[in-house]
Short mmCIF file of C-alpha atoms in Angstrom, two decimals:
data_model
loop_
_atom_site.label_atom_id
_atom_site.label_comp_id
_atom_site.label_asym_id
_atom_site.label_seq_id
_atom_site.Cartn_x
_atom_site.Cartn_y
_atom_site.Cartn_z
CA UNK A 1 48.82 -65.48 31.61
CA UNK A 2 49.29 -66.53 35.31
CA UNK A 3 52.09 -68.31 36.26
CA UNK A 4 50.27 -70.97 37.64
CA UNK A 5 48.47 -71.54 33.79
CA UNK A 6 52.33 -71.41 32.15
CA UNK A 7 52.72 -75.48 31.25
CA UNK A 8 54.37 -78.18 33.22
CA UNK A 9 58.08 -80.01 32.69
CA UNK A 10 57.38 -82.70 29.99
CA UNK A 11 58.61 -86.78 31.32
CA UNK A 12 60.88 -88.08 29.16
CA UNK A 13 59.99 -90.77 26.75
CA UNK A 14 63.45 -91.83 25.91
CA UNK A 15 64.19 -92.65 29.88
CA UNK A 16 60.43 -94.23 30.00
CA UNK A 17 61.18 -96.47 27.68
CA UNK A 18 64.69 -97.10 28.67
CA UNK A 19 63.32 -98.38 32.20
CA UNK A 20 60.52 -100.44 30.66
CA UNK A 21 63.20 -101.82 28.52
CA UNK A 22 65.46 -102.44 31.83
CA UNK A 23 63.06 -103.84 33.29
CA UNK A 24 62.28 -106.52 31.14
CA UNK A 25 65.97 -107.82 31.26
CA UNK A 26 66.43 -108.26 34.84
CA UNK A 27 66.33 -111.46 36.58
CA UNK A 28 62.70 -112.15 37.41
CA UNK A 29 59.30 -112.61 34.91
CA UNK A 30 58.33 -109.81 33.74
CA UNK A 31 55.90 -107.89 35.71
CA UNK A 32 56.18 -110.00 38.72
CA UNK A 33 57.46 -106.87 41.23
CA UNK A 34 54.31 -105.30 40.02
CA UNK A 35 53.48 -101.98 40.93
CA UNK A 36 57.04 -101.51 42.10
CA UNK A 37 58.61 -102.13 38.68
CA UNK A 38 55.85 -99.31 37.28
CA UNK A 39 56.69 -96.73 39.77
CA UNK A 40 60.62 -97.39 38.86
CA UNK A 41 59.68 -96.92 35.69
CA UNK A 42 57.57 -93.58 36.45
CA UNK A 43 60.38 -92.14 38.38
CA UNK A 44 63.24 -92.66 35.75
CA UNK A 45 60.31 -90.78 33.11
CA UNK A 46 59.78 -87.99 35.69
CA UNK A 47 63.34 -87.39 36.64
CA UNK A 48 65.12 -88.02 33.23
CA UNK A 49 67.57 -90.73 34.29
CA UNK A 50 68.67 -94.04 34.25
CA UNK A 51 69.05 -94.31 37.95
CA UNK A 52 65.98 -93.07 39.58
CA UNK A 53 66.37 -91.98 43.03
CA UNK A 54 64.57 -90.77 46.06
CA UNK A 55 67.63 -90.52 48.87
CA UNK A 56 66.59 -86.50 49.03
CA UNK A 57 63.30 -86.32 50.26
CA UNK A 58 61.68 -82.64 51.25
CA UNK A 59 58.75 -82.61 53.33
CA UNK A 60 56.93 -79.38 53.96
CA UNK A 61 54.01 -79.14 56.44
CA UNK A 62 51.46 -75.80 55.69
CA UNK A 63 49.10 -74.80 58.78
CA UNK A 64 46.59 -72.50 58.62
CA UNK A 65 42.96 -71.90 60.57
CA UNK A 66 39.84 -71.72 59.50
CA UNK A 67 36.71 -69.26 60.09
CA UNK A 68 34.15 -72.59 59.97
CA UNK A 69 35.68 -74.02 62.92
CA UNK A 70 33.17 -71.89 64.36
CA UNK A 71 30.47 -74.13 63.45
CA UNK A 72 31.40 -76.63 65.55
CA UNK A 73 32.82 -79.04 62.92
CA UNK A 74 35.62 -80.76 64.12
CA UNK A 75 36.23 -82.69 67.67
CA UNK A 76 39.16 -80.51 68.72
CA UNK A 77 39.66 -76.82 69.42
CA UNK A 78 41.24 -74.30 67.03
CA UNK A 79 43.92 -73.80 69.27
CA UNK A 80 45.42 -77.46 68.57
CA UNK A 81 46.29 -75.77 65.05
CA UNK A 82 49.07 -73.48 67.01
CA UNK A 83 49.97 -76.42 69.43
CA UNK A 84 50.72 -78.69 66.72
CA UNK A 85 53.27 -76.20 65.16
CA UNK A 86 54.84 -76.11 68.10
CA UNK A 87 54.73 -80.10 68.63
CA UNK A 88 56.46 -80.24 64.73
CA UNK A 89 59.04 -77.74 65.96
CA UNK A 90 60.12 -79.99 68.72
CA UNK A 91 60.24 -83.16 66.92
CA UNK A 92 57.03 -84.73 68.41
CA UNK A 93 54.42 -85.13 65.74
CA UNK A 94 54.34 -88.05 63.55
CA UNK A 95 55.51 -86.26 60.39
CA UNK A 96 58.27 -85.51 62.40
CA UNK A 97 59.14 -88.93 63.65
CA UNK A 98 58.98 -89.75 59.74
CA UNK A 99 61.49 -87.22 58.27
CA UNK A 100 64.05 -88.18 60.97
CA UNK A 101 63.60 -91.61 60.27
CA UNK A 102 64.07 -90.80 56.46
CA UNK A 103 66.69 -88.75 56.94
CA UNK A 104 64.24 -86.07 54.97
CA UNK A 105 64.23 -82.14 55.15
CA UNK A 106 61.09 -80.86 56.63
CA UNK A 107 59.87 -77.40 57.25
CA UNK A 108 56.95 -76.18 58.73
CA UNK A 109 55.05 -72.63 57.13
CA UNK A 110 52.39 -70.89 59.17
CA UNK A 111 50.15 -69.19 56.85
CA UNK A 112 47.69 -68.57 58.66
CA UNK A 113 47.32 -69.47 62.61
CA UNK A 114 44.77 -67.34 64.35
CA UNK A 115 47.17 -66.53 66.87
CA UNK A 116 50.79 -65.18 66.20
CA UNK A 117 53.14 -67.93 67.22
CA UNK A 118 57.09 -67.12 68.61
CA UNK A 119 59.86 -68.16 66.82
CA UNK A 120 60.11 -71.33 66.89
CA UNK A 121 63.25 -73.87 65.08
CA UNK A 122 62.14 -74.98 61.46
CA UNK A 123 58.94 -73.01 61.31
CA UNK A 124 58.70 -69.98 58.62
CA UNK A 125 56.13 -67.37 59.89
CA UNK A 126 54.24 -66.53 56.23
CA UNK A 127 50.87 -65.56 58.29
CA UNK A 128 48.49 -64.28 55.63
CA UNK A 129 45.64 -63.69 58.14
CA UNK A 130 44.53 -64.99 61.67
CA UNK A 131 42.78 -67.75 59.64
CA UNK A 132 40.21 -67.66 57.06
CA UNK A 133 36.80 -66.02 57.14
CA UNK A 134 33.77 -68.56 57.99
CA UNK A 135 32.93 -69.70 54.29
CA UNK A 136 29.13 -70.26 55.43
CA UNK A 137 28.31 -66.54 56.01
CA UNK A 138 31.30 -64.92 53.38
CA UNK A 139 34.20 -66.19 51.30
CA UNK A 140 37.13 -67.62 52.63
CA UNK A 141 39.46 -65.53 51.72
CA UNK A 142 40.05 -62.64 49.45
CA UNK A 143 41.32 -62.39 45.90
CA UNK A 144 44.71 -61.54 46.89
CA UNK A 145 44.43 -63.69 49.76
CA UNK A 146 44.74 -66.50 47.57
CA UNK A 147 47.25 -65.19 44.82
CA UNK A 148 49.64 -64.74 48.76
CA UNK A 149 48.52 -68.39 49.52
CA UNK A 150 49.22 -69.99 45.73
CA UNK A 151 52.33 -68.23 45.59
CA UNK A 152 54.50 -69.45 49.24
CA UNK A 153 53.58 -72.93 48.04
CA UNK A 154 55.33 -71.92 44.81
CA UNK A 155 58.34 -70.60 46.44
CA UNK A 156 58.29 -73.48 48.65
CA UNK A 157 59.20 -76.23 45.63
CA UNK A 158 61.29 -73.80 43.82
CA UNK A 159 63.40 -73.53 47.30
CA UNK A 160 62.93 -77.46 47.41
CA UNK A 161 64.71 -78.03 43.93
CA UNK A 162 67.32 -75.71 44.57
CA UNK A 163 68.26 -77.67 47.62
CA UNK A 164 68.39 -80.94 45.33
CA UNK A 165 65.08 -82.03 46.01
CA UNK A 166 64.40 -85.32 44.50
CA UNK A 167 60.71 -85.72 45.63
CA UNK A 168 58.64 -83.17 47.50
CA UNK A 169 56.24 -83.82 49.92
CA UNK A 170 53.61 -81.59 51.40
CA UNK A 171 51.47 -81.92 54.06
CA UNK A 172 48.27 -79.90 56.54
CA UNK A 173 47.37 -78.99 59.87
CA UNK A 174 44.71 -76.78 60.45
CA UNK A 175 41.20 -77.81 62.72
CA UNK A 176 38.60 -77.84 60.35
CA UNK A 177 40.06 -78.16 57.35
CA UNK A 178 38.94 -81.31 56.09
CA UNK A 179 34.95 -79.79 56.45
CA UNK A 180 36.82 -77.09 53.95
CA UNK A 181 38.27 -79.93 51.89
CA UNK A 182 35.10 -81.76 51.55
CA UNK A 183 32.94 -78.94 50.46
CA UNK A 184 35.84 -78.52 47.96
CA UNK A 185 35.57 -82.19 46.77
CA UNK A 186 32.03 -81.72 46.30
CA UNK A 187 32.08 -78.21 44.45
CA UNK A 188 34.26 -79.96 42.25
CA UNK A 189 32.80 -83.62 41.97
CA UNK A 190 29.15 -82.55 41.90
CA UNK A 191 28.78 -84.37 45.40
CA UNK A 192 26.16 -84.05 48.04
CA UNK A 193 28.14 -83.47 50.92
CA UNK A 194 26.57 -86.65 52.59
CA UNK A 195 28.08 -88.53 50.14
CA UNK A 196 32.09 -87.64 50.98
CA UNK A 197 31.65 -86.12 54.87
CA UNK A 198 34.17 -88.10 57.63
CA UNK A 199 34.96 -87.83 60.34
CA UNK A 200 37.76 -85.75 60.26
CA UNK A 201 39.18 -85.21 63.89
CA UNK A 202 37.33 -87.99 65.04
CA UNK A 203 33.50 -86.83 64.83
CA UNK A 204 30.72 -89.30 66.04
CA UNK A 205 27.85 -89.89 63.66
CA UNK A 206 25.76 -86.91 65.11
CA UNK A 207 28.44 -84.86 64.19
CA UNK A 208 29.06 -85.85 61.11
CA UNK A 209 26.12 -85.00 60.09
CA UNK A 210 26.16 -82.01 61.48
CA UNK A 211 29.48 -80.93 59.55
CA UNK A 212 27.59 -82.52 56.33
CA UNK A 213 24.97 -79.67 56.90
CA UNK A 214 27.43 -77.08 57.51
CA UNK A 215 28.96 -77.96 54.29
CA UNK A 216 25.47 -78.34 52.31
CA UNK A 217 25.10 -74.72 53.35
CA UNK A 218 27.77 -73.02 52.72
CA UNK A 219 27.42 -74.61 49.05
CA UNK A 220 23.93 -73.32 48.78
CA UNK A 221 25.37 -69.99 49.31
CA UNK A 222 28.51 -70.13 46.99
CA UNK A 223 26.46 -71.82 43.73
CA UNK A 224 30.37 -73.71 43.47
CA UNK A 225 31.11 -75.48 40.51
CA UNK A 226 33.76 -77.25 38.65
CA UNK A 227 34.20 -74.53 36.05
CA UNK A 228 35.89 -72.33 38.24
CA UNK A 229 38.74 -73.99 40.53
CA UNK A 230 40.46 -70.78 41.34
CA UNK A 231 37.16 -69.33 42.57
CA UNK A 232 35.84 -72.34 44.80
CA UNK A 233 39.35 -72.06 46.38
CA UNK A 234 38.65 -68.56 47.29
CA UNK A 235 35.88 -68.84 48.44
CA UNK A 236 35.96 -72.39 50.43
CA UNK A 237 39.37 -73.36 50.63
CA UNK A 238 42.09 -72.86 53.64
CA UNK A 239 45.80 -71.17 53.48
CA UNK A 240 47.43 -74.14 53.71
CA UNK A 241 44.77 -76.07 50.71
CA UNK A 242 45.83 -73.00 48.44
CA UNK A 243 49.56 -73.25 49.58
CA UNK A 244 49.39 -77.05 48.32
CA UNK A 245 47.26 -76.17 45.24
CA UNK A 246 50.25 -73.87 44.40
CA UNK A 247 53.26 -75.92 45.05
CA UNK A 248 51.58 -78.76 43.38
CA UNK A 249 51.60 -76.34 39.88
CA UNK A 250 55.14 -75.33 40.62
CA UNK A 251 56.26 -78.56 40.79
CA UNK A 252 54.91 -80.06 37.35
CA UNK A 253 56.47 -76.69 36.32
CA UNK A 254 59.80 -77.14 37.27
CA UNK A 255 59.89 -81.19 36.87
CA UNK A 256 60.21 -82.28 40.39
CA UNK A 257 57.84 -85.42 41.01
CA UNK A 258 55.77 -85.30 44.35
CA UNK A 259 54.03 -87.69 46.40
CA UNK A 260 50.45 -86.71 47.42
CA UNK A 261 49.09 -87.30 51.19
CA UNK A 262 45.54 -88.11 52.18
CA UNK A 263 42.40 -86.75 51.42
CA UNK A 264 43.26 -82.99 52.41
CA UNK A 265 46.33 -82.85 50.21
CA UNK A 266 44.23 -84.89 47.28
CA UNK A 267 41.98 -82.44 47.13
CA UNK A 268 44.18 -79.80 46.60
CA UNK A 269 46.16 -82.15 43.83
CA UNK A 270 42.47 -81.73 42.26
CA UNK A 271 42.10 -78.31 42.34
CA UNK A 272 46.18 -78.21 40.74
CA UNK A 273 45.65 -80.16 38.04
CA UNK A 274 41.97 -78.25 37.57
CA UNK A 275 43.80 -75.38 36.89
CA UNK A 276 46.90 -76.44 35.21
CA UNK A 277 46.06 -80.33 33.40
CA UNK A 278 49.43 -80.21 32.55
CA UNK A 279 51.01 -80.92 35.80
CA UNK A 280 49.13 -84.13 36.07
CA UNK A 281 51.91 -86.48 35.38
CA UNK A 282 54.03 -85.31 38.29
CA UNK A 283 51.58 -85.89 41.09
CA UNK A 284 51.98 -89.49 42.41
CA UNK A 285 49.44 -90.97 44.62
CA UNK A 286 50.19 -92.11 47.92
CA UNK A 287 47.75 -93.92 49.85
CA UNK A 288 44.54 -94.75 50.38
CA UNK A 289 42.87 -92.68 52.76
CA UNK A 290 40.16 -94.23 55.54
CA UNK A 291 39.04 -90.49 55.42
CA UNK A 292 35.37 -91.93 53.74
CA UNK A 293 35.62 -88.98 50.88
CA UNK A 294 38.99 -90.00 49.32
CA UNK A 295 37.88 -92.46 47.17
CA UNK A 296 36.20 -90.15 45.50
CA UNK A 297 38.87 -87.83 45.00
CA UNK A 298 41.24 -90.45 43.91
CA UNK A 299 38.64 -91.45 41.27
CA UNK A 300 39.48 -88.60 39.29
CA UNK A 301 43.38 -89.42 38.96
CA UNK A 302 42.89 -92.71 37.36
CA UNK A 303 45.63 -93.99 39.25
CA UNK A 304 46.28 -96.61 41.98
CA UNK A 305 47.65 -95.49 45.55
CA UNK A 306 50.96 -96.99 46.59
CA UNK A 307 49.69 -98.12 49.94
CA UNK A 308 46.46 -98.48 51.60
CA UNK A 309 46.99 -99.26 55.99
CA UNK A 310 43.67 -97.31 56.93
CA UNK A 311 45.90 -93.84 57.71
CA UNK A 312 43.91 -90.60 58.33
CA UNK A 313 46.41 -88.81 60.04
CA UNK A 314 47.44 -86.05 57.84
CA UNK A 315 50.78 -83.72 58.17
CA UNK A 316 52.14 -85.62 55.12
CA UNK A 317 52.51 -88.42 56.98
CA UNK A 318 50.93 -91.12 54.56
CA UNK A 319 53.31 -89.86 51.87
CA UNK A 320 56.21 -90.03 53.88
CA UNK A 321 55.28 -93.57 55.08
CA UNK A 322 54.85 -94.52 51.43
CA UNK A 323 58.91 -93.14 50.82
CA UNK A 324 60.45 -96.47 51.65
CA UNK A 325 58.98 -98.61 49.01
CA UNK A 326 59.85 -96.23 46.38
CA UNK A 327 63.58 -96.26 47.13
CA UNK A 328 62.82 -100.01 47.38
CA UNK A 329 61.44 -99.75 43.49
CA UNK A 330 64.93 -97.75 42.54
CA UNK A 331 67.14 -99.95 44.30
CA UNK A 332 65.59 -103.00 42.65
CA UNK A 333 65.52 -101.32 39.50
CA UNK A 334 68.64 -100.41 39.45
CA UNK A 335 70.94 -103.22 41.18
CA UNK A 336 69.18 -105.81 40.12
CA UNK A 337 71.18 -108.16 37.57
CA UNK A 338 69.83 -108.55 34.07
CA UNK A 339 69.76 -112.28 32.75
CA UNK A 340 73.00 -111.14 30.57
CA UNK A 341 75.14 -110.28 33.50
CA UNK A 342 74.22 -113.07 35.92
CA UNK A 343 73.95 -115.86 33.54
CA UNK A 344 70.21 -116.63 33.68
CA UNK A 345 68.66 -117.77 31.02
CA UNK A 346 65.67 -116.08 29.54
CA UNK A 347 62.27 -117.31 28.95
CA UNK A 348 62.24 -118.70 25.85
#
């Protein structure tokens, strides 16, 4: 058996229903901090405690190219892929803003840039190749291709926990990869590409449909389907979509809770829990994407995103935006008096 097949931590009951317990003693009617009181409650299953917490935030931001840029599918050049690595590295990105303002760890892992990049501060070089192959005319990437790809996002989380990672973030750059995340979401959710295309970069109409028909053919040529997840990877996912897909599994594995971008990094939660169903539990949703294809992805988690302020950024950066209201939920779950202790009465 793979390692990404072996099961995922279990959430613990006993804290679960400690929390819900909790929460029906402090000082307000019961259910009125709504979703925040069932996020506290999700955190204290998912990390085993009493006192759920999310002070140590890691962020980590996967870039890769990719070969269908080629087909003209995305308003900027491939070479802002390379040029927004270097823009993390200096602190000037959004997702970069973010972690300061957090105060959260984030790294930045090239695996796969067309061009070799210097060394730059906070950036691991894990190249795999000078991006992947152009999924209309052959498959993205090899076999072992994606086994390298599944695996740094592994090692990624694993590093994460052992630097006390509460909650892990990830996050994408890479110019074209949403046309690779779309034909993705449509391999999987039986979708005409119409249906889910965006647009991405910032594509006018024209060229949205243009990328739909880039994506319609590649899928014509791959017969994708949901039965194999590890196969439509290979053959129309990115680096940095595998990367995810992998620390995704890892993290259900080792029981450390993450918080799932936008549309990219949704579809790669899909393909995770595709492979492993296990890990479900430990992939919460962040936001609501205005990337026109996320609904659909989200569909298939059953589960409402913590925000929704018409983001389409990427990097990880609707995540991290989302951080602050779930230390919000732990604070209030956990300093909040209960009707005992502050002399409230009850309802009767």
């Amino acid at each position: 058996m793979s390692w990404y097949h072996e099961p995922a931590a279990v959430p613990s009951n006993d804290h679960r229903q400690n929390a819900e317990q909790r929460q029906s003693q402090l000082t307000k009617p019961a259910g009125s901090l709504g979703q925040l009181e069932s996020l506290a409650i999700t955190l204290a299953s998912l990390q085993a405690s009493d006192q759920p917490q999310c002070d140590n935030v890691s962020i980590t931001v996967f870039a890769a190219d990719h070969g269908v840029a080629a087909e003209g599918v995305s308003a900027f050049p491939q070479e802002v892929t390379a040029q927004m690595v270097q823009n993390f590295s200096a602190g000037g990105a959004a997702i970069s803003v973010l972690a300061k303002s957090l105060g959260a760890q984030l790294g930045v892992i090239n695996v796969g840039t067309v061009s070799e990049l210097p060394d730059m501060e906070g950036v691991s070089d894990q190249r795999i190749a000078a991006g992947t192959a152009n999924f209309t005319k052959k498959a993205a990437m090899s076999s072992d291709q994606l086994q390298q790809a599944l695996h740094i996002g592994q090692k990624t989380v694993l590093k994460a926990k052992e630097n006390g990672a509460q909650l892990w973030i990830g996050g994408e750059m890479g110019i074209a990869n949403t046309t690779s995340a779309t034909a993705l979401a449509c391999a999987y959710l039986k979708k005409h590409a119409a249906e889910i295309v965006g647009p991405g970069t910032g594509l006018d109409n024209a060229g949205q449909i243009h990328k739909s028909s880039v994506i319609h053919r590649a899928l014509d040529v791959f017969n994708a389907t949901s039965q194999q997840p590890l196969k439509n990877l290979q053959y129309l996912g990115g680096f940095e979509i595998a990367a995810l897909t992998g620390a995704y599994i890892a993290a259900g594995q080792i029981g450390l809770p993450v918080l799932v971008d936008g549309f990219i990094c949704s579809v790669a939660a899909l393909y995770a829990a595709a492979i492993n169903p296990s890990i479900k539990p430990w992939l919460l949703l962040s936001h609501q994407s205005a990337e026109p294809g996320h609904s659909s992805v989200l569909a298939a988690f059953e589960q409402q995103p913590i925000i929704d302020l018409g983001l389409r950024l990427g990097e990880g950066s609707g995540a991290a935006t989302a951080v602050p209201l779930l230390r919000l939920a732990c604070d209030l779950h956990n300093q909040m008096a209960t009707f005992e202790s502050a002399g409230v009465d009850n309802k009767s």
